[in-house]
mmCIF file of C-alpha atoms in Angstrom:
data_model
loop_
_atom_site.group_PDB
_atom_site.id
_atom_site.type_symbol
_atom_site.label_atom_id
_atom_site.label_comp_id
_atom_site.label_asym_id
_atom_site.label_seq_id
_atom_site.Cartn_x
_atom_site.Cartn_y
_atom_site.Cartn_z
ATOM 1 C CA MET A 1 8.816 9.103 -11.251
ATOM 2 C CA ILE A 2 10.320 8.579 -14.865
ATOM 3 C CA VAL A 3 12.537 5.705 -14.625
ATOM 4 C CA ASP A 4 14.949 6.803 -17.467
ATOM 5 C CA GLU A 5 16.817 8.877 -15.242
ATOM 6 C CA PRO A 6 19.890 7.710 -13.348
ATOM 7 C CA GLN A 7 18.603 8.097 -9.927
ATOM 8 C CA VAL A 8 14.987 7.814 -9.124
ATOM 9 C CA GLN A 9 12.941 9.227 -6.241
ATOM 10 C CA CYS A 10 10.878 6.683 -4.128
ATOM 11 C CA PRO A 11 6.979 7.841 -4.213
ATOM 12 C CA PHE A 12 6.782 6.780 -0.382
ATOM 13 C CA CYS A 13 9.693 8.432 1.272
ATOM 14 C CA ARG A 14 10.861 10.464 -1.228
ATOM 15 C CA GLY A 15 14.216 9.473 -1.100
ATOM 16 C CA PHE A 16 16.746 8.920 -3.998
ATOM 17 C CA MET A 17 17.911 5.381 -5.040
ATOM 18 C CA PRO A 18 19.509 3.523 -7.652
ATOM 19 C CA GLY A 19 18.119 3.374 -11.132
ATOM 20 C CA TRP A 20 15.470 0.367 -12.023
ATOM 21 C CA LEU A 21 18.016 -1.975 -13.326
ATOM 22 C CA SER A 22 16.095 -5.200 -12.988
ATOM 23 C CA ARG A 23 13.588 -6.719 -15.490
ATOM 24 C CA TYR A 24 11.033 -7.106 -12.695
ATOM 25 C CA PRO A 25 7.997 -4.675 -12.460
ATOM 26 C CA GLY A 26 8.398 -4.676 -8.683
ATOM 27 C CA LYS A 27 11.525 -3.700 -6.403
ATOM 28 C CA ALA A 28 11.671 -2.804 -2.747
ATOM 29 C CA CYS A 29 13.025 0.840 -2.209
ATOM 30 C CA THR A 30 16.559 0.908 -0.534
ATOM 31 C CA LEU A 31 15.779 3.396 1.923
ATOM 32 C CA CYS A 32 12.554 2.671 3.350
ATOM 33 C CA GLU A 33 12.076 -0.969 2.125
ATOM 34 C CA ARG A 34 8.646 -0.631 0.918
ATOM 35 C CA PRO A 35 7.472 -2.370 -2.266
ATOM 36 C CA LEU A 36 7.466 -0.534 -5.537
ATOM 37 C CA LEU A 37 5.777 -1.028 -8.956
ATOM 38 C CA LEU A 38 7.236 0.042 -12.299
ATOM 39 C CA VAL A 39 4.110 0.660 -14.632
ATOM 40 C CA PRO A 40 3.604 2.135 -18.003
ATOM 41 C CA SER A 41 3.322 5.911 -17.879
ATOM 42 C CA ALA A 42 -0.166 7.351 -18.858
ATOM 43 C CA SER A 43 1.594 10.315 -20.620
ATOM 44 C CA SER A 44 4.143 8.799 -22.545
ATOM 45 C CA VAL A 45 4.953 5.317 -24.538
ATOM 46 C CA ARG A 46 8.555 5.617 -23.594
ATOM 47 C CA HIS A 47 8.557 6.364 -19.942
ATOM 48 C CA ARG A 48 7.281 4.297 -17.057
ATOM 49 C CA SER A 49 6.131 5.514 -13.409
ATOM 50 C CA ILE A 50 7.100 4.170 -10.225
ATOM 51 C CA LEU A 51 4.021 3.783 -7.676
ATOM 52 C CA SER A 52 3.965 2.295 -4.220
ATOM 53 C CA ALA A 53 2.600 -1.096 -3.998
ATOM 54 C CA LEU A 54 1.040 -0.706 -0.490
ATOM 55 C CA ASP A 55 -0.793 2.629 -1.903
ATOM 56 C CA VAL A 56 -2.049 1.105 -5.165
ATOM 57 C CA ALA A 57 -3.329 -1.934 -3.084
ATOM 58 C CA LYS A 58 -5.599 0.370 -0.725
ATOM 59 C CA VAL A 59 -6.640 2.277 -3.957
ATOM 60 C CA ILE A 60 -7.675 -0.903 -5.466
ATOM 61 C CA MET A 61 -9.906 -1.905 -2.380
ATOM 62 C CA LEU A 62 -11.607 1.523 -2.256
ATOM 63 C CA PRO A 63 -13.882 0.551 -5.586
ATOM 64 C CA VAL A 64 -14.255 -2.924 -4.162
ATOM 65 C CA MET A 65 -15.867 -2.130 -1.079
ATOM 66 C CA ALA A 66 -17.800 0.785 -2.657
ATOM 67 C CA GLY A 67 -19.151 -1.449 -5.463
ATOM 68 C CA ALA A 68 -19.960 -4.289 -2.510
ATOM 69 C CA THR A 69 -21.625 -1.450 -0.681
ATOM 70 C CA ILE A 70 -23.957 -0.134 -3.606
ATOM 71 C CA SER A 71 -25.027 -3.770 -4.315
ATOM 72 C CA PHE A 72 -25.976 -4.533 -0.929
ATOM 73 C CA GLY A 73 -27.945 -1.117 -1.121
ATOM 74 C CA PHE A 74 -29.639 -2.173 -4.140
ATOM 75 C CA GLY A 75 -30.516 -5.721 -3.268
ATOM 76 C CA ARG A 76 -28.036 -7.424 -5.618
ATOM 77 C CA LEU A 77 -25.878 -8.687 -3.125
ATOM 78 C CA GLY A 78 -26.895 -10.788 -0.014
ATOM 79 C CA ILE A 79 -26.205 -10.134 3.744
ATOM 80 C CA ASP A 80 -23.631 -13.231 3.386
ATOM 81 C CA GLY A 81 -21.627 -12.063 0.293
ATOM 82 C CA PHE A 82 -21.499 -8.486 1.636
ATOM 83 C CA ALA A 83 -20.036 -9.673 5.098
ATOM 84 C CA GLN A 84 -17.552 -11.940 3.056
ATOM 85 C CA ILE A 85 -16.533 -8.853 1.011
ATOM 86 C CA VAL A 86 -15.978 -6.681 4.143
ATOM 87 C CA ALA A 87 -14.276 -9.405 5.991
ATOM 88 C CA ALA A 88 -11.857 -9.926 3.212
ATOM 89 C CA SER A 89 -11.279 -6.157 2.532
ATOM 90 C CA LEU A 90 -10.409 -5.885 6.397
ATOM 91 C CA LEU A 91 -8.061 -8.938 5.996
ATOM 92 C CA ALA A 92 -6.556 -7.054 3.039
ATOM 93 C CA TRP A 93 -6.339 -3.556 4.685
ATOM 94 C CA GLY A 94 -4.680 -5.440 7.773
ATOM 95 C CA MET A 95 -2.003 -6.992 5.918
ATOM 96 C CA ILE A 96 -1.218 -3.747 4.240
ATOM 97 C CA ASP A 97 -1.090 -2.006 7.575
ATOM 98 C CA VAL A 98 1.109 -4.740 9.038
ATOM 99 C CA TRP A 99 3.829 -4.585 6.347
ATOM 100 C CA ASP A 100 3.644 -0.836 6.123
ATOM 101 C CA GLY A 101 4.054 -0.812 10.191
ATOM 102 C CA THR A 102 6.722 -3.166 10.271
ATOM 103 C CA ALA A 103 8.681 -1.410 7.497
ATOM 104 C CA GLY A 104 8.416 1.780 9.556
ATOM 105 C CA LEU A 105 9.708 -0.031 12.478
ATOM 106 C CA LYS A 106 12.687 -1.345 10.625
ATOM 107 C CA THR A 107 13.633 1.785 9.022
ATOM 108 C CA GLY A 108 12.438 4.600 11.198
ATOM 109 C CA ILE A 109 10.303 6.067 8.031
ATOM 110 C CA ASP A 110 6.465 6.493 7.869
ATOM 111 C CA LYS A 111 4.218 8.307 5.747
ATOM 112 C CA VAL A 112 0.785 9.341 6.292
ATOM 113 C CA LYS A 113 -1.020 11.156 3.670
ATOM 114 C CA LYS A 114 2.006 13.433 2.243
ATOM 115 C CA GLN A 115 3.544 14.088 5.594
ATOM 116 C CA ILE A 116 6.840 11.739 5.885
ATOM 117 C CA ARG A 117 8.108 11.211 9.506
ATOM 118 C CA ARG A 118 11.105 9.811 10.632
ATOM 119 C CA GLY A 119 12.822 8.719 13.831
ATOM 120 C CA ALA A 120 10.913 7.952 17.155
ATOM 121 C CA VAL A 121 7.660 9.484 15.761
ATOM 122 C CA ALA A 122 8.044 7.349 12.815
ATOM 123 C CA ARG A 123 7.961 4.160 15.208
ATOM 124 C CA ARG A 124 5.434 5.120 17.055
ATOM 125 C CA MET A 125 3.104 5.794 14.291
ATOM 126 C CA SER A 126 4.246 2.125 12.752
ATOM 127 C CA VAL A 127 3.480 0.565 16.104
ATOM 128 C CA ALA A 128 -0.060 1.890 15.980
ATOM 129 C CA LYS A 129 -0.077 0.656 12.390
ATOM 130 C CA THR A 130 0.836 -2.688 13.260
ATOM 131 C CA ILE A 131 -1.433 -3.094 16.090
ATOM 132 C CA PHE A 132 -4.356 -1.880 14.122
ATOM 133 C CA GLY A 133 -3.484 -4.002 11.172
ATOM 134 C CA LEU A 134 -3.310 -7.117 13.538
ATOM 135 C CA PHE A 135 -6.556 -6.257 14.810
ATOM 136 C CA SER A 136 -7.806 -5.808 11.246
ATOM 137 C CA ILE A 137 -6.473 -9.182 10.180
ATOM 138 C CA ASN A 138 -8.032 -10.916 13.379
ATOM 139 C CA VAL A 139 -11.519 -9.201 12.806
ATOM 140 C CA GLY A 140 -11.588 -9.967 8.909
ATOM 141 C CA GLY A 141 -10.395 -13.673 9.581
ATOM 142 C CA LEU A 142 -12.874 -14.177 11.972
ATOM 143 C CA GLY A 143 -15.686 -12.490 9.728
ATOM 144 C CA LEU A 144 -14.372 -14.988 7.107
ATOM 145 C CA LEU A 145 -14.883 -17.918 9.325
ATOM 146 C CA VAL A 146 -18.313 -16.636 10.335
ATOM 147 C CA ALA A 147 -19.711 -15.774 7.109
#
């Protein structure tokens, strides 16, 4: 998404919203209420891109889990350290899912992969995301307490 346009498109719901008038790098979409980030574009120095903060957080967690698994497999990370990283990741993913699910319940817009759902179907998916997120938070919190 190039921000220099008067109307920018949300990368989550694909809805048009007013231009990025704030000087802060974070903003919520006016339609789906998902958090968005304004980051420098890789292709041009003048342009900036808009990314979904929820998607960025999930993508950042993948190499963390992969690195922990590889380190554990090679014996560089002990069982306690691996359990703590897995529990913290579950806690983070749970918070992301709860945020996404509650936003979907409020707005009636949900996205899984590239498919955007609206209305009752989106609310059912949002309920499932919220329940799964709460379960993940509980398991992650218990894992951190035990480890």
